[in-house]
PDB file of C-alpha atoms and ligand atoms in Angstrom:
ATOM      1  CA  MET I   1      85.030  30.125  44.544  1.00  0.00           C
ATOM      2  CA  THR I   2      84.240  33.417  45.769  1.00  0.00           C
ATOM      3  CA  HIS I   3      86.544  36.659  45.009  1.00  0.00           C
ATOM      4  CA  LEU I   4      87.213  36.623  48.900  1.00  0.00           C
ATOM      5  CA  GLU I   5      89.153  33.348  48.574  1.00  0.00           C
ATOM      6  CA  HIS I   6      91.744  34.707  46.164  1.00  0.00           C
ATOM      7  CA  THR I   7      92.008  38.354  47.684  1.00  0.00           C
ATOM      8  CA  PRO I   8      95.641  38.175  49.264  1.00  0.00           C
ATOM      9  CA  ALA I   9      95.792  39.516  52.732  1.00  0.00           C
ATOM     10  CA  SER I  10      98.159  42.424  51.746  1.00  0.00           C
ATOM     11  CA  ALA I  11      95.350  43.718  49.754  1.00  0.00           C
ATOM     12  CA  SER I  12      92.848  43.802  52.778  1.00  0.00           C
ATOM     13  CA  LYS I  13      93.019  47.811  52.759  1.00  0.00           C
ATOM     14  CA  ARG I  14      91.941  48.041  49.082  1.00  0.00           C
ATOM     15  CA  ARG I  15      88.280  47.490  47.956  1.00  0.00           C
ATOM     16  CA  LEU I  16      87.817  44.223  46.451  1.00  0.00           C
ATOM     17  CA  ALA I  17      88.427  43.479  42.933  1.00  0.00           C
ATOM     18  CA  PRO I  18      85.359  41.819  40.945  1.00  0.00           C
ATOM     19  CA  ASP I  19      85.414  38.166  40.330  1.00  0.00           C
ATOM     20  CA  THR I  20      87.953  38.121  37.797  1.00  0.00           C
ATOM     21  CA  SER I  21      86.961  34.703  36.516  1.00  0.00           C
ATOM     22  CA  ARG I  22      83.930  36.270  35.012  1.00  0.00           C
ATOM     23  CA  LEU I  23      85.695  38.984  32.888  1.00  0.00           C
ATOM     24  CA  ASP I  24      87.462  38.628  29.529  1.00  0.00           C
ATOM     25  CA  PRO I  25      91.205  37.978  29.895  1.00  0.00           C
ATOM     26  CA  ARG I  26      92.166  41.364  29.078  1.00  0.00           C
ATOM     27  CA  SER I  27      90.073  42.985  31.882  1.00  0.00           C
ATOM     28  CA  ALA I  28      91.051  40.201  34.520  1.00  0.00           C
ATOM     29  CA  ARG I  29      94.747  41.243  33.749  1.00  0.00           C
ATOM     30  CA  ALA I  30      94.193  44.844  34.352  1.00  0.00           C
ATOM     31  CA  TRP I  31      92.926  43.880  37.884  1.00  0.00           C
ATOM     32  CA  THR I  32      95.304  41.311  38.942  1.00  0.00           C
ATOM     33  CA  GLU I  33      98.764  42.046  37.406  1.00  0.00           C
ATOM     34  CA  PRO I  34     100.817  44.213  39.429  1.00  0.00           C
ATOM     35  CA  MET I  35     101.163  47.815  38.146  1.00  0.00           C
ATOM     36  CA  ALA I  36     102.305  50.946  39.512  1.00  0.00           C
ATOM     37  CA  VAL I  37     100.239  53.995  38.136  1.00  0.00           C
ATOM     38  CA  GLU I  38     100.968  57.607  38.709  1.00  0.00           C
ATOM     39  CA  PRO I  39      99.333  60.567  37.210  1.00  0.00           C
ATOM     40  CA  ILE I  40     101.579  62.894  35.539  1.00  0.00           C
ATOM     41  CA  GLY I  41      99.105  65.681  34.324  1.00  0.00           C
ATOM     42  CA  GLY I  42      97.373  66.504  31.522  1.00  0.00           C
ATOM     43  CA  GLY I  43      95.004  63.466  31.649  1.00  0.00           C
ATOM     44  CA  CYS I  44      98.190  61.416  31.061  1.00  0.00           C
ATOM     45  CA  TYR I  45      99.175  58.527  33.509  1.00  0.00           C
ATOM     46  CA  ALA I  46     102.681  56.531  33.681  1.00  0.00           C
ATOM     47  CA  VAL I  47     102.009  52.934  34.149  1.00  0.00           C
ATOM     48  CA  ALA I  48     105.051  50.791  35.246  1.00  0.00           C
ATOM     49  CA  SER I  49     104.522  47.063  34.745  1.00  0.00           C
ATOM     50  CA  ALA I  50     106.249  44.259  37.012  1.00  0.00           C
ATOM     51  CA  SER I  51     108.203  43.425  33.948  1.00  0.00           C
ATOM     52  CA  GLY I  52     109.871  46.811  34.170  1.00  0.00           C
ATOM     53  CA  SER I  53     108.221  48.570  30.900  1.00  0.00           C
ATOM     54  CA  GLU I  54     106.746  51.894  31.240  1.00  0.00           C
ATOM     55  CA  TYR I  55     103.853  53.188  29.291  1.00  0.00           C
ATOM     56  CA  HIS I  56     102.127  56.721  29.189  1.00  0.00           C
ATOM     57  CA  VAL I  57      98.332  56.314  29.147  1.00  0.00           C
ATOM     58  CA  ASP I  58      96.255  59.224  27.838  1.00  0.00           C
ATOM     59  CA  LEU I  59      92.891  58.617  29.721  1.00  0.00           C
ATOM     60  CA  PRO I  60      90.745  61.332  27.779  1.00  0.00           C
ATOM     61  CA  ALA I  61      92.175  60.255  24.465  1.00  0.00           C
ATOM     62  CA  GLY I  62      91.916  56.336  25.327  1.00  0.00           C
ATOM     63  CA  ARG I  63      95.495  55.891  24.219  1.00  0.00           C
ATOM     64  CA  CYS I  64      98.248  54.137  25.473  1.00  0.00           C
ATOM     65  CA  THR I  65     102.001  54.000  24.122  1.00  0.00           C
ATOM     66  CA  CYS I  66     102.398  50.108  24.614  1.00  0.00           C
ATOM     67  CA  PRO I  67     102.316  48.020  21.441  1.00  0.00           C
ATOM     68  CA  ASP I  68      99.031  46.384  22.433  1.00  0.00           C
ATOM     69  CA  ASN I  69      96.753  49.275  22.456  1.00  0.00           C
ATOM     70  CA  GLY I  70      94.750  50.065  19.286  1.00  0.00           C
ATOM     71  CA  TYR I  71      95.383  46.503  17.981  1.00  0.00           C
ATOM     72  CA  ARG I  72      92.080  45.658  16.456  1.00  0.00           C
ATOM     73  CA  ASP I  73      90.297  48.482  18.560  1.00  0.00           C
ATOM     74  CA  ALA I  74      91.268  46.570  21.711  1.00  0.00           C
ATOM     75  CA  ARG I  75      91.934  48.678  24.793  1.00  0.00           C
ATOM     76  CA  CYS I  76      95.069  47.485  26.505  1.00  0.00           C
ATOM     77  CA  LYS I  77      95.538  46.383  30.034  1.00  0.00           C
ATOM     78  CA  HIS I  78      97.118  49.576  31.085  1.00  0.00           C
ATOM     79  CA  LEU I  79      94.305  52.005  30.005  1.00  0.00           C
ATOM     80  CA  ARG I  80      91.774  49.519  31.730  1.00  0.00           C
ATOM     81  CA  ARG I  81      93.850  49.818  34.902  1.00  0.00           C
ATOM     82  CA  VAL I  82      93.791  53.517  35.011  1.00  0.00           C
ATOM     83  CA  ALA I  83      90.140  53.704  34.325  1.00  0.00           C
ATOM     84  CA  VAL I  84      89.429  51.237  36.933  1.00  0.00           C
ATOM     85  CA  GLU I  85      91.601  53.015  39.592  1.00  0.00           C
ATOM     86  CA  VAL I  86      90.099  56.390  38.472  1.00  0.00           C
ATOM     87  CA  THR I  87      86.474  54.985  39.008  1.00  0.00           C
ATOM     88  CA  ARG I  88      87.371  53.573  42.258  1.00  0.00           C
ATOM     89  CA  GLY I  89      88.744  57.074  43.403  1.00  0.00           C
ATOM     90  CA  ASP I  90      92.291  55.625  44.032  1.00  0.00           C
ATOM     91  CA  LEU I  91      93.725  57.596  41.302  1.00  0.00           C
ATOM     92  CA  ALA I  92      93.377  61.335  40.416  1.00  0.00           C
ATOM     93  CA  PRO I  93      90.797  62.011  37.644  1.00  0.00           C
ATOM     94  CA  PRO I  94      92.095  63.940  34.440  1.00  0.00           C
ATOM     95  CA  GLY I  95      92.554  67.457  35.414  1.00  0.00           C
ATOM     96  CA  ARG I  96      93.411  66.743  38.922  1.00  0.00           C
ATOM     97  CA  LEU I  97      96.530  65.935  40.679  1.00  0.00           C
ATOM     98  CA  PRO I  98      97.029  64.728  44.436  1.00  0.00           C
ATOM     99  CA  GLY I  99      98.343  67.506  46.769  1.00  0.00           C
ATOM    100  CA  ASP I 100      97.642  69.280  50.016  1.00  0.00           C
ATOM    101  CA  CYS I 101      94.479  71.550  49.910  1.00  0.00           C
ATOM    102  CA  ALA I 102      95.617  75.154  50.726  1.00  0.00           C
ATOM    103  CA  ALA I 103      92.968  75.760  52.862  1.00  0.00           C
ATOM    104  CA  CYS I 104      92.036  72.526  55.118  1.00  0.00           C
ATOM    105  CA  GLY I 105      95.524  70.913  54.556  1.00  0.00           C
ATOM    106  CA  HIS I 106      93.959  67.563  53.719  1.00  0.00           C
ATOM    107  CA  GLU I 107      95.488  65.526  50.935  1.00  0.00           C
ATOM    108  CA  ARG I 108      93.041  65.418  47.979  1.00  0.00           C
ATOM    109  CA  PHE I 109      92.902  65.191  44.406  1.00  0.00           C
ATOM    110  CA  LEU I 110      93.328  69.014  43.440  1.00  0.00           C
ATOM    111  CA  PRO I 111      92.639  70.976  40.081  1.00  0.00           C
ATOM    112  CA  GLU I 112      95.823  71.051  38.032  1.00  0.00           C
ATOM    113  CA  ASP I 113      94.776  74.657  36.859  1.00  0.00           C
ATOM    114  CA  GLY I 114      93.598  76.804  39.388  1.00  0.00           C
ATOM    115  CA  PRO I 115      93.519  77.358  43.281  1.00  0.00           C
ATOM    116  CA  SER I 116      95.141  74.079  45.197  1.00  0.00           C
ATOM    117  CA  LEU I 117      91.722  73.742  47.039  1.00  0.00           C
ATOM    118  CA  CYS I 118      89.871  70.699  47.584  1.00  0.00           C
ATOM    119  CA  ASN I 119      86.025  70.437  46.292  1.00  0.00           C
ATOM    120  CA  ASP I 120      84.761  71.163  50.109  1.00  0.00           C
ATOM    121  CA  CYS I 121      86.897  74.222  50.336  1.00  0.00           C
ATOM    122  CA  ARG I 122      86.734  75.689  46.847  1.00  0.00           C
ATOM    123  CA  PHE I 123      84.744  79.100  46.524  1.00  0.00           C
ATOM    124  CA  GLU I 124      82.845  80.073  43.461  1.00  0.00           C
ATOM    125  CA  ARG I 125      81.983  83.302  41.993  1.00  0.00           C
ATOM    126  CA  GLY I 126      78.795  84.142  43.425  1.00  0.00           C
ATOM    127  CA  ASP I 127      78.950  81.749  46.570  1.00  0.00           C
ATOM    128  CA  ALA I 128      77.719  83.777  50.043  1.00  0.00           C
ATOM    129  CA  VAL I 129      80.416  83.458  52.624  1.00  0.00           C
ATOM    130  CA  ARG I 130      80.834  84.637  56.146  1.00  0.00           C
ATOM    131  CA  ASP I 131      83.875  86.579  57.249  1.00  0.00           C
ATOM    132  CA  ARG I 132      85.020  84.815  60.295  1.00  0.00           C
ATOM    133  CA  GLU I 133      86.322  88.064  61.772  1.00  0.00           C
ATOM    134  CA  THR I 134      83.436  90.335  61.445  1.00  0.00           C
ATOM    135  CA  GLY I 135      80.629  87.676  60.778  1.00  0.00           C
ATOM    136  CA  ASP I 136      79.760  89.976  57.534  1.00  0.00           C
ATOM    137  CA  VAL I 137      78.013  87.734  54.975  1.00  0.00           C
ATOM    138  CA  VAL I 138      79.696  88.702  51.481  1.00  0.00           C
ATOM    139  CA  VAL I 139      79.763  87.373  48.407  1.00  0.00           C
ATOM    140  CA  VAL I 140      82.711  85.806  46.149  1.00  0.00           C
ATOM    141  CA  ALA I 141      83.775  87.873  43.012  1.00  0.00           C
ATOM    142  CA  ARG I 142      86.617  85.967  42.146  1.00  0.00           C
ATOM    143  CA  ALA I 143      88.896  83.107  43.818  1.00  0.00           C
ATOM    144  CA  THR I 144      92.352  83.619  42.604  1.00  0.00           C
ATOM    145  CA  ASP I 145      95.334  81.428  42.987  1.00  0.00           C
ATOM    146  CA  THR I 146      97.485  84.053  44.248  1.00  0.00           C
ATOM    147  CA  PRO I 147      98.909  83.871  47.833  1.00  0.00           C
ATOM    148  CA  ALA I 148      97.909  86.370  50.455  1.00  0.00           C
ATOM    149  CA  ASP I 149     101.787  87.349  50.715  1.00  0.00           C
ATOM    150  CA  GLU I 150     101.837  88.117  47.128  1.00  0.00           C
ATOM    151  CA  TRP I 151      98.698  90.308  46.599  1.00  0.00           C
ATOM    152  CA  THR I 152      99.190  93.807  47.635  1.00  0.00           C
ATOM    153  CA  VAL I 153      96.474  96.396  48.571  1.00  0.00           C
ATOM    154  CA  GLU I 154      97.699  99.842  49.410  1.00  0.00           C
ATOM    155  CA  GLU I 155     101.332  98.843  49.449  1.00  0.00           C
ATOM    156  CA  ARG I 156     100.921  95.914  52.080  1.00  0.00           C
ATOM    157  CA  THR I 157     100.288  92.231  51.173  1.00  0.00           C
ATOM    158  CA  VAL I 158      96.829  90.927  52.133  1.00  0.00           C
ATOM    159  CA  ALA I 159      98.629  88.536  54.525  1.00  0.00           C
ATOM    160  CA  ALA I 160     100.380  91.563  56.267  1.00  0.00           C
ATOM    161  CA  TYR I 161      97.079  93.141  57.459  1.00  0.00           C
ATOM    162  CA  GLU I 162      96.544  92.862  61.006  1.00  0.00           C
ATOM    163  CA  SER I 163      93.098  91.681  60.454  1.00  0.00           C
ATOM    164  CA  ASN I 164      94.492  88.855  58.653  1.00  0.00           C
ATOM    165  CA  ASP I 165      96.958  87.696  61.471  1.00  0.00           C
ATOM    166  CA  GLY I 166      96.774  83.913  62.069  1.00  0.00           C
ATOM    167  CA  TYR I 167      95.552  82.950  58.644  1.00  0.00           C
ATOM    168  CA  PRO I 168      98.048  81.428  56.506  1.00  0.00           C
ATOM    169  CA  ALA I 169     100.215  83.713  54.497  1.00  0.00           C
ATOM    170  CA  ASP I 170     100.108  81.423  51.541  1.00  0.00           C
ATOM    171  CA  ASN I 171      96.372  81.016  51.468  1.00  0.00           C
ATOM    172  CA  PRO I 172      94.913  82.055  48.032  1.00  0.00           C
ATOM    173  CA  VAL I 173      93.297  85.381  48.026  1.00  0.00           C
ATOM    174  CA  VAL I 174      89.341  85.551  47.365  1.00  0.00           C
ATOM    175  CA  GLU I 175      87.977  88.660  46.209  1.00  0.00           C
ATOM    176  CA  VAL I 176      84.716  89.355  47.750  1.00  0.00           C
ATOM    177  CA  VAL I 177      81.994  92.303  47.386  1.00  0.00           C
ATOM    178  CA  TYR I 178      79.303  93.225  49.848  1.00  0.00           C
ATOM    179  CA  PRO I 179      76.067  93.408  47.996  1.00  0.00           C
ATOM    180  CA  PHE I 180      73.983  93.285  50.878  1.00  0.00           C
ATOM    181  CA  SER I 181      75.141  96.882  51.953  1.00  0.00           C
ATOM    182  CA  GLU I 182      72.931  99.811  50.412  1.00  0.00           C
ATOM    183  CA  PRO I 183      72.272 100.326  47.576  1.00  0.00           C
ATOM    184  CA  ARG I 184      71.346  96.831  46.952  1.00  0.00           C
ATOM    185  CA  THR I 185      72.516  95.450  43.416  1.00  0.00           C
ATOM    186  CA  VAL I 186      73.227  92.183  41.964  1.00  0.00           C
ATOM    187  CA  ASP I 187      75.941  93.230  39.652  1.00  0.00           C
ATOM    188  CA  LEU I 188      79.124  91.896  41.317  1.00  0.00           C
ATOM    189  CA  ASP I 189      81.434  93.666  39.084  1.00  0.00           C
ATOM    190  CA  ALA I 190      79.831  96.991  39.746  1.00  0.00           C
ATOM    191  CA  LEU I 191      80.991  96.838  43.529  1.00  0.00           C
ATOM    192  CA  ASP I 192      84.298  97.502  45.055  1.00  0.00           C
ATOM    193  CA  ARG I 193      86.260  94.332  45.885  1.00  0.00           C
ATOM    194  CA  TYR I 194      88.341  93.355  49.020  1.00  0.00           C
ATOM    195  CA  ALA I 195      90.779  90.715  49.139  1.00  0.00           C
ATOM    196  CA  PHE I 196      90.569  88.149  52.046  1.00  0.00           C
ATOM    197  CA  PRO I 197      92.817  85.196  52.757  1.00  0.00           C
ATOM    198  CA  HIS I 198      90.954  82.051  51.711  1.00  0.00           C
ATOM    199  CA  SER I 199      90.379  80.413  55.149  1.00  0.00           C
ATOM    200  CA  ARG I 200      89.298  83.721  56.774  1.00  0.00           C
ATOM    201  CA  LEU I 201      86.020  82.972  54.941  1.00  0.00           C
ATOM    202  CA  GLU I 202      83.420  80.087  55.466  1.00  0.00           C
ATOM    203  CA  LYS I 203      80.425  79.055  53.420  1.00  0.00           C
ATOM    204  CA  ALA I 204      77.449  80.935  54.634  1.00  0.00           C
ATOM    205  CA  ASN I 205      74.571  79.338  52.445  1.00  0.00           C
ATOM    206  CA  ALA I 206      72.353  78.522  55.113  1.00  0.00           C
ATOM    207  CA  GLN I 207      72.297  81.954  56.720  1.00  0.00           C
ATOM    208  CA  LEU I 208      70.905  83.452  53.246  1.00  0.00           C
ATOM    209  CA  VAL I 209      67.856  81.281  53.650  1.00  0.00           C
ATOM    210  CA  GLU I 210      65.385  82.597  56.016  1.00  0.00           C
TER     211      GLU I 210
HETATM  212 ZN1  LIG L   1      98.870  49.803  27.002  1.00  0.00          ZN
HETATM  213 ZN1  LIG L   2      90.144  71.715  51.607  1.00  0.00          ZN
END
């Protein structure tokens, strides 16, 4: 029998489970029992089983609150299920929670602490980025988690500046410097910083390599 034959039609949108007949019983149960798994932060997950019990799995610590876990060093089915779903990319990994990216708006697994930005949109210190308004290539000194309408520069918020019209006011502020203006320096902290709403900037790595 192939695993296709015992995959219910309702599960057709999910990736196929392994052939559970080849797994040990504990691993097989982790795949086949109905369980609702939800990330609750701090690397922990709430797992509700079909029987109505709810347990907390701490994935980084390898612990579960169920009576089965730790028994003769066995990993329980809840812990296995969480590990399986994280590995498949169906469940947020430790340190991340599902949410809407503040820049692109797509639902992604976002960092629990730090800017609500997906990996594609996130800027790191030292990234070369292009100002969409002026075309200037600037360098990220710091990506913050503070929205543009709460960051004040000379008594106006970043969001209130005309040059930032059209960029979402709740965009996290990115502080950038202009190291390509004279005199050249590589010390980002020695340069004046300018605050931009995140989506006014785009990655510009390609333009730096000539
Ligand atoms: Zn458990
Ligand atoms: Zn994004």
